Amino acid sequence: MLEFDLIQKYFSQPIKNNPQSIKLNIGDDCAVLDLQQFKNGENLAISVDTFSENTHFLSTDNAFDIAWKALAVNLSDLAACAAEPCWFSLAIALPENLAKNSQWLQNFSDGLFACADKFNIVLIGGDTTKSEKLSITINVLGKTKNDYFLTRKAAQIKDDIWISGQVGLANLGLKLKLKNNDANNIETLLSPLWQKLCLKKLHQPTPRLDLAKLLAEQKIATSCIDISDGLWSDLSHIAEQSKVLAELNLHLLPIQPLPLVVEKNILKALDKNQQNLLRRSMLQSLLGGGDDYELCFTAKADEITRLKIAEIAAKLDLPLHRIGEIKALPENTNANNAKFVRLVDAENNEIDAKKELDLQFFTHF
Ligand code: ADP
Ligand code: MG
């Protein structure tokens, strides 16, 4: 199939959302957008992310999921800033066998537009090339209001730290997937329902656009980030940029009780050691695992704010968990010894997370 036929067949769709904003669309040299819909005091938010084979997904993954996730992770960046999605472009580098595989292309296209339609964003252009490995770069454009976009740099001392949803499940899903045939894989003790949930979270994350919008509109969040690399790493970006210390409370972390996630008859047969291993794996995934695309945000620690956050959680049917507190950095902090996140127990004793929990932190290099 010729390149342009491929683009026409799989990437060109009637514009469903805000068609009057698009003056020139797929098929021409540029997309041309009419920004008149941006009222006074509204800004353009832009973000780009590359999603590549073996780093972000496996070539054997379902094409629908690959496309969904490639777009969802970009939408999650818009969410972290409380921007509303408008348009996106897609640069895809395809291995020859996939470019010839119409079933694969159709699934990819279905996943891409399922996600785009769900979150009201329109594909306006892109680039299609050949390559040894599959790689997808998506550039999203969104809209923010002047005085209510969210940043990483404005967490305040005494703020509460919050996370949305079930952080850690995506990483448990990854462990299940990578250790698929390993009988000692402790995560396989999770009930079939939870295993399914974990894998769904890994393959089809939900960008928390609704949550971010409410947090910004009601001026609740003082800072915000989406959890892509893991709670510990991402929260440390908030703390570092806000020049504060983020203190997590072990007893506030939302770890599911075993009777909820392990079937009764299986749980009965587990010894203490196995129970501890499973709890530890869940805690490691919550603190160190990536791929959740939930939001971590800070907010004032007063009763009214906490009540408003509870109302938002109820309205969105999305759990919001308070997990810690922002504190001042110790006075002797300098560039060499800086530590921006710490974990404490119920008695406020510090826990050495790296040593005691054997946390693995994700970095690209
Ligand atoms: P040019 O060579 O002028 O850059 P291309 O042949 O790369 O143009 O692309 C032709 C048209 O198809 C352009 O409008 C481009 O934006 C669009 N396009 C190319 N690849 C994609 C894609 N994967 N998704 C959406 N639009 C695409
Ligand atoms: Mg081109």
Coordinates of C-alpha atoms and ligand atoms in Angstrom, one line a residue:
M1 CA 0.0 0.0 0.0
L2 CA 1.3 3.4 -0.8
E3 CA 2.1 5.7 2.1
F4 CA -0.6 8.1 1.3
D5 CA -3.3 5.4 1.0
L6 CA -2.2 4.1 4.4
I7 CA -2.5 7.6 5.9
Q8 CA -5.9 8.0 4.2
K9 CA -7.2 4.7 5.3
Y10 CA -6.1 4.5 8.9
F11 CA -5.4 8.0 10.1
S12 CA -7.8 10.2 8.3
Q13 CA -11.2 10.5 10.0
P14 CA -14.1 13.0 9.8
I15 CA -13.5 15.6 12.4
K16 CA -15.9 15.2 15.3
N17 CA -14.7 17.7 17.7
N18 CA -14.6 21.5 17.1
P19 CA -14.2 21.2 13.2
Q20 CA -14.4 25.0 12.7
S21 CA -11.1 25.3 14.5
I22 CA -9.3 23.4 11.8
K23 CA -8.7 25.4 8.5
L24 CA -6.3 22.9 6.9
N25 CA -6.2 19.3 7.8
I26 CA -4.4 16.0 7.0
G27 CA -3.4 15.8 3.4
D28 CA -1.7 19.2 3.1
D29 CA 1.8 20.4 4.1
C30 CA 0.7 21.9 7.4
A31 CA -2.3 21.8 9.6
V32 CA -3.7 25.3 10.1
L33 CA -5.6 26.0 13.2
D34 CA -7.9 28.9 14.0
L35 CA -7.1 30.1 17.5
Q36 CA -10.0 32.5 17.7
Q37 CA -11.7 30.0 19.9
F38 CA -9.1 30.9 22.5
K39 CA -10.6 33.6 24.5
N40 CA -8.7 36.4 26.3
G41 CA -6.7 34.8 29.1
E42 CA -6.5 31.3 27.5
N43 CA -3.1 29.8 26.6
L44 CA -1.8 27.0 24.4
A45 CA -0.3 24.0 26.2
I46 CA 2.0 21.7 24.2
S47 CA 3.6 18.4 25.1
V48 CA 5.3 15.6 23.1
D49 CA 6.2 12.1 24.1
T50 CA 7.9 9.2 22.2
F51 CA 6.7 5.7 22.8
S52 CA 9.1 3.0 21.6
E53 CA 9.2 -0.7 21.2
N54 CA 10.9 -2.6 24.0
T55 CA 11.2 0.5 26.1
H56 CA 7.5 1.4 26.5
F57 CA 5.8 -1.7 25.1
L58 CA 6.5 -5.1 23.5
S59 CA 6.1 -5.7 19.8
T60 CA 3.8 -8.5 20.7
D61 CA 1.4 -6.2 22.5
N62 CA -2.0 -5.6 21.1
A63 CA -2.0 -2.8 18.5
F64 CA -5.2 -1.3 19.9
D65 CA -3.5 -1.0 23.4
I66 CA -0.2 0.4 21.9
A67 CA -2.1 3.2 20.2
W68 CA -4.4 3.9 23.1
K69 CA -1.5 4.2 25.5
A70 CA 0.7 6.3 23.2
L71 CA -2.0 8.9 23.1
A72 CA -3.2 8.5 26.7
V73 CA 0.3 9.2 28.1
N74 CA 0.4 12.5 26.2
L75 CA -3.1 13.3 27.4
S76 CA -1.9 12.6 30.9
D77 CA 0.7 15.4 30.5
L78 CA -2.1 17.8 29.6
A79 CA -4.0 16.6 32.6
A80 CA -1.0 17.2 34.9
C81 CA -1.2 20.9 33.9
A82 CA -5.0 21.0 33.9
A83 CA -5.1 21.7 30.1
E84 CA -8.0 20.7 28.0
P85 CA -7.1 18.6 24.9
C86 CA -7.7 20.1 21.5
W87 CA -5.5 18.6 18.7
F88 CA -2.6 16.2 18.2
S89 CA -0.2 15.0 15.6
L90 CA 1.2 11.6 15.2
A91 CA 4.7 10.6 13.8
I92 CA 4.8 6.9 13.4
A93 CA 7.9 4.8 12.3
L94 CA 6.7 1.4 11.1
P95 CA 8.6 -1.8 10.5
E96 CA 7.8 -3.1 7.0
N97 CA 5.9 -6.2 8.2
L98 CA 3.5 -4.0 10.2
A99 CA 3.0 -1.5 7.3
K100 CA 1.8 -4.5 5.3
N101 CA -0.4 -5.9 8.0
S102 CA -3.9 -4.4 7.5
Q103 CA -5.3 -6.2 10.6
W104 CA -2.6 -4.6 12.8
L105 CA -3.0 -1.2 11.2
Q106 CA -6.8 -1.4 11.7
N107 CA -6.4 -2.3 15.4
F108 CA -3.9 0.5 15.9
S109 CA -6.2 3.0 14.2
D110 CA -9.2 1.7 16.3
G111 CA -7.2 2.1 19.5
L112 CA -6.0 5.6 18.5
F113 CA -9.4 6.9 17.7
A114 CA -11.1 5.2 20.6
C115 CA -8.9 7.2 22.9
A116 CA -9.1 10.4 20.9
D117 CA -12.9 10.3 20.8
K118 CA -13.2 9.5 24.5
F119 CA -11.1 12.4 25.5
N120 CA -12.2 14.9 22.7
I121 CA -9.0 15.4 20.8
V122 CA -8.6 15.6 17.0
L123 CA -5.7 14.2 14.9
I124 CA -4.6 17.0 12.6
G125 CA -1.5 15.6 10.9
G126 CA 1.7 13.6 11.3
D127 CA 4.4 11.7 9.6
T128 CA 4.7 8.1 8.5
T129 CA 8.1 6.5 7.9
K130 CA 9.7 3.1 7.7
S131 CA 12.0 1.9 10.5
E132 CA 13.4 -1.3 12.0
K133 CA 11.5 -0.8 15.2
L134 CA 8.1 0.6 15.9
S135 CA 8.2 4.1 17.4
I136 CA 5.3 6.5 18.0
T137 CA 5.7 10.2 18.7
I138 CA 2.6 12.1 19.6
N139 CA 2.5 15.9 20.0
V140 CA -0.6 17.2 21.9
L141 CA -2.0 20.7 21.9
G142 CA -4.3 21.8 24.6
K143 CA -5.9 24.9 26.1
T144 CA -5.4 26.3 29.6
K145 CA -6.8 29.3 31.4
N146 CA -4.3 31.9 32.5
D147 CA -4.8 31.6 36.2
Y148 CA -5.6 28.0 36.5
F149 CA -3.1 25.7 35.1
L150 CA -1.1 23.5 37.4
T151 CA 2.7 23.2 37.8
R152 CA 5.3 21.2 39.7
K153 CA 6.8 24.2 41.4
A154 CA 4.3 25.6 43.8
A155 CA 3.8 23.0 46.6
Q156 CA 3.7 24.8 50.0
I157 CA 5.0 23.8 53.4
K158 CA 2.2 22.0 55.4
D159 CA 0.3 21.1 52.2
D160 CA -1.2 17.6 52.1
I161 CA 0.0 15.2 49.4
W162 CA -2.6 13.3 47.4
I163 CA -2.8 10.7 44.8
S164 CA -5.7 9.6 42.6
G165 CA -6.8 6.0 41.9
Q166 CA -5.0 2.8 42.6
V167 CA -1.3 3.7 42.1
G168 CA 0.9 0.6 41.6
L169 CA -1.5 -1.6 39.7
A170 CA 0.1 -0.9 36.3
N171 CA 3.4 -2.0 37.7
L172 CA 1.9 -5.2 39.2
G173 CA 0.5 -5.8 35.7
L174 CA 4.0 -5.4 34.2
K175 CA 5.4 -7.9 36.8
L176 CA 2.6 -10.3 35.9
K177 CA 3.3 -9.9 32.2
L178 CA 7.1 -10.1 32.3
K179 CA 7.2 -13.1 34.7
N180 CA 4.3 -14.8 33.0
N181 CA 5.6 -18.3 33.1
D182 CA 7.4 -18.1 36.4
A183 CA 5.5 -20.3 39.0
N184 CA 7.3 -18.4 41.8
N185 CA 5.8 -15.1 40.6
I186 CA 4.3 -13.9 43.9
E187 CA 1.9 -11.6 42.0
T188 CA 0.1 -14.6 40.5
L189 CA -1.4 -15.0 43.9
L190 CA -3.6 -12.0 43.2
S191 CA -7.2 -13.0 42.2
P192 CA -8.0 -13.3 38.5
L193 CA -10.1 -10.2 38.8
W194 CA -7.2 -8.1 40.3
Q195 CA -4.8 -9.5 37.7
K196 CA -7.1 -8.4 35.0
L197 CA -7.4 -4.9 36.6
C198 CA -3.6 -4.6 36.8
L199 CA -3.2 -5.6 33.2
K200 CA -5.9 -3.2 32.0
K201 CA -4.3 -0.4 34.0
L202 CA -1.0 -1.2 32.3
H203 CA -2.4 -1.4 28.8
Q204 CA -5.1 1.2 28.8
P205 CA -4.4 3.9 31.3
T206 CA -7.0 6.7 31.8
P207 CA -5.6 10.2 31.8
R208 CA -7.2 12.1 34.7
L209 CA -8.3 15.1 32.7
D210 CA -11.6 15.5 34.6
L211 CA -9.9 15.5 38.0
A212 CA -7.3 18.0 36.9
K213 CA -10.0 20.3 35.6
L214 CA -11.9 20.4 38.9
L215 CA -8.7 20.7 40.9
A216 CA -7.7 23.7 38.9
E217 CA -11.1 25.4 38.5
Q218 CA -11.7 25.2 42.2
K219 CA -8.1 26.3 42.8
I220 CA -7.6 23.3 45.1
A221 CA -4.2 21.9 43.9
T222 CA -1.1 24.0 44.7
S223 CA 1.0 21.7 42.5
C224 CA 0.5 18.6 40.3
I225 CA 2.3 15.9 38.3
D226 CA 1.2 12.8 36.5
I227 CA 2.7 9.5 37.7
S228 CA 4.6 8.1 34.8
D229 CA 7.9 7.0 36.2
G230 CA 6.7 6.1 39.7
L231 CA 5.3 7.9 42.7
W232 CA 8.6 8.4 44.4
S233 CA 10.4 9.8 41.4
D234 CA 7.6 11.9 40.2
L235 CA 6.8 13.3 43.7
S236 CA 10.5 14.2 44.0
H237 CA 10.1 16.4 40.9
I238 CA 7.4 18.4 42.7
A239 CA 9.5 18.6 45.9
E240 CA 12.7 19.6 44.1
Q241 CA 11.0 22.2 42.0
S242 CA 9.0 23.6 44.9
K243 CA 12.2 23.5 47.1
V244 CA 10.4 21.5 49.8
L245 CA 10.5 18.0 51.4
A246 CA 7.7 15.6 50.6
E247 CA 7.0 13.2 53.5
L248 CA 5.0 10.1 52.8
N249 CA 3.3 8.2 55.6
L250 CA 3.5 4.5 55.3
H251 CA 0.2 4.0 57.1
L252 CA -1.6 6.3 54.8
L253 CA -0.4 4.6 51.6
P254 CA -3.4 2.8 49.9
I255 CA -2.3 -0.8 49.9
Q256 CA -5.2 -3.1 49.3
P257 CA -5.7 -5.6 52.2
L258 CA -4.9 -9.1 51.1
P259 CA -8.5 -10.4 51.7
L260 CA -9.6 -8.0 49.0
V261 CA -7.1 -9.0 46.4
V262 CA -6.5 -12.7 47.0
E263 CA -9.2 -15.3 46.8
K264 CA -10.3 -16.8 50.2
N265 CA -9.1 -20.4 49.6
I266 CA -5.7 -19.2 48.3
L267 CA -5.2 -16.8 51.1
K268 CA -5.9 -19.5 53.7
A269 CA -3.1 -21.6 52.3
L270 CA -0.5 -18.8 52.4
D271 CA 2.2 -18.7 55.1
K272 CA 3.3 -15.5 56.7
N273 CA 6.4 -15.2 54.5
Q274 CA 4.3 -15.4 51.3
Q275 CA 1.8 -12.9 52.6
N276 CA 4.7 -10.5 53.4
L277 CA 6.2 -11.0 50.0
L278 CA 3.0 -10.1 48.3
R279 CA 2.4 -7.0 50.5
R280 CA 6.0 -5.9 49.8
S281 CA 5.6 -6.3 46.1
M282 CA 2.4 -4.2 46.2
L283 CA 4.2 -1.5 48.2
Q284 CA 7.2 -1.6 45.9
S285 CA 4.9 -1.1 42.9
L286 CA 3.0 1.7 44.6
L287 CA 6.2 3.7 45.5
G288 CA 8.6 2.8 42.7
G289 CA 6.6 1.4 39.8
G290 CA 5.6 3.5 36.8
D291 CA 3.0 3.6 34.2
D292 CA 0.0 4.5 36.4
Y293 CA -0.8 7.9 34.8
E294 CA -2.6 8.9 38.0
L295 CA -2.2 12.4 39.4
C296 CA -0.1 13.3 42.4
F297 CA -1.0 16.7 43.7
T298 CA -0.6 18.9 46.8
A299 CA -3.3 21.0 48.4
K300 CA -3.9 23.0 51.6
A301 CA -4.2 20.9 54.7
D302 CA -7.4 22.4 56.0
E303 CA -10.8 20.8 56.6
I304 CA -12.6 22.7 53.8
T305 CA -10.1 21.7 51.2
R306 CA -10.2 18.1 52.4
L307 CA -14.0 18.2 52.2
K308 CA -13.9 19.6 48.6
I309 CA -11.4 16.9 47.6
A310 CA -13.8 14.2 49.1
E311 CA -16.6 15.8 47.1
I312 CA -14.6 15.6 43.9
A313 CA -13.7 12.0 44.6
A314 CA -17.4 11.2 45.0
K315 CA -18.4 13.1 41.9
L316 CA -15.9 11.4 39.7
D317 CA -16.2 8.0 41.4
L318 CA -12.4 8.0 41.7
P319 CA -10.6 7.4 45.0
L320 CA -8.4 10.2 46.2
H321 CA -5.9 9.3 48.9
R322 CA -4.1 11.6 51.2
I323 CA -0.6 10.1 51.6
G324 CA 1.6 12.6 53.3
E325 CA 2.6 16.1 54.0
I326 CA 4.9 18.8 52.6
K327 CA 7.6 20.0 55.0
A328 CA 10.6 22.3 54.9
L329 CA 13.8 20.9 53.6
P330 CA 16.3 20.3 56.4
E331 CA 18.5 23.4 56.9
N332 CA 21.7 21.6 56.0
T333 CA 20.4 20.5 52.5
N334 CA 22.7 21.2 49.6
A335 CA 23.0 20.0 46.1
N336 CA 25.0 16.9 47.1
N337 CA 22.9 15.6 49.9
A338 CA 19.5 16.8 48.7
K339 CA 16.8 14.3 49.4
F340 CA 13.3 15.5 48.4
V341 CA 11.1 12.5 49.4
R342 CA 11.1 10.6 52.6
L343 CA 9.0 7.8 54.1
V344 CA 8.0 7.7 57.7
D345 CA 6.0 5.2 59.8
A346 CA 3.1 5.9 62.1
E347 CA 5.5 7.0 64.9
N348 CA 7.2 9.4 62.5
N349 CA 10.4 7.3 62.3
E350 CA 12.1 7.5 58.9
I351 CA 12.1 4.3 56.8
D352 CA 15.0 3.8 54.4
A353 CA 12.8 2.9 51.4
K354 CA 15.7 2.1 49.1
K355 CA 17.2 -0.3 51.6
E356 CA 14.3 -1.7 53.5
L357 CA 11.9 -2.0 50.5
D358 CA 14.5 -2.6 47.9
L359 CA 12.9 0.1 45.7
Q360 CA 13.9 0.2 42.1
F361 CA 13.7 3.6 40.5
F362 CA 13.1 4.0 36.8
T363 CA 15.4 6.1 34.8
H364 CA 15.9 6.1 31.0
F365 CA 19.7 6.2 31.0
Ligands
ADP1 P1 5.1 16.0 3.6 O1 6.0 15.1 2.8 O2 4.7 17.3 2.9 O3 5.6 16.3 5.0 P2 3.6 13.7 4.1 O4 3.6 12.9 2.9 O5 4.6 13.4 5.2 O6 3.7 15.3 3.7 O7 2.2 13.7 4.8 C1 1.1 14.0 4.0 C2 0.0 14.4 4.9 O8 -0.4 13.4 5.7 C3 0.3 15.6 5.8 O9 -0.8 16.4 5.9 C4 0.6 14.9 7.1 O10 0.3 15.8 8.2 C5 -0.3 13.7 7.1 N1 0.2 12.5 7.8 C6 1.3 11.8 7.5 N2 1.4 10.8 8.4 C7 0.4 10.9 9.2 C8 -0.1 10.1 10.4 N3 0.6 9.0 10.8 N4 -1.2 10.5 11.0 C9 -1.9 11.6 10.6 N5 -1.5 12.3 9.5 C10 -0.4 12.0 8.9
MG2 MG 6.3 14.6 6.1

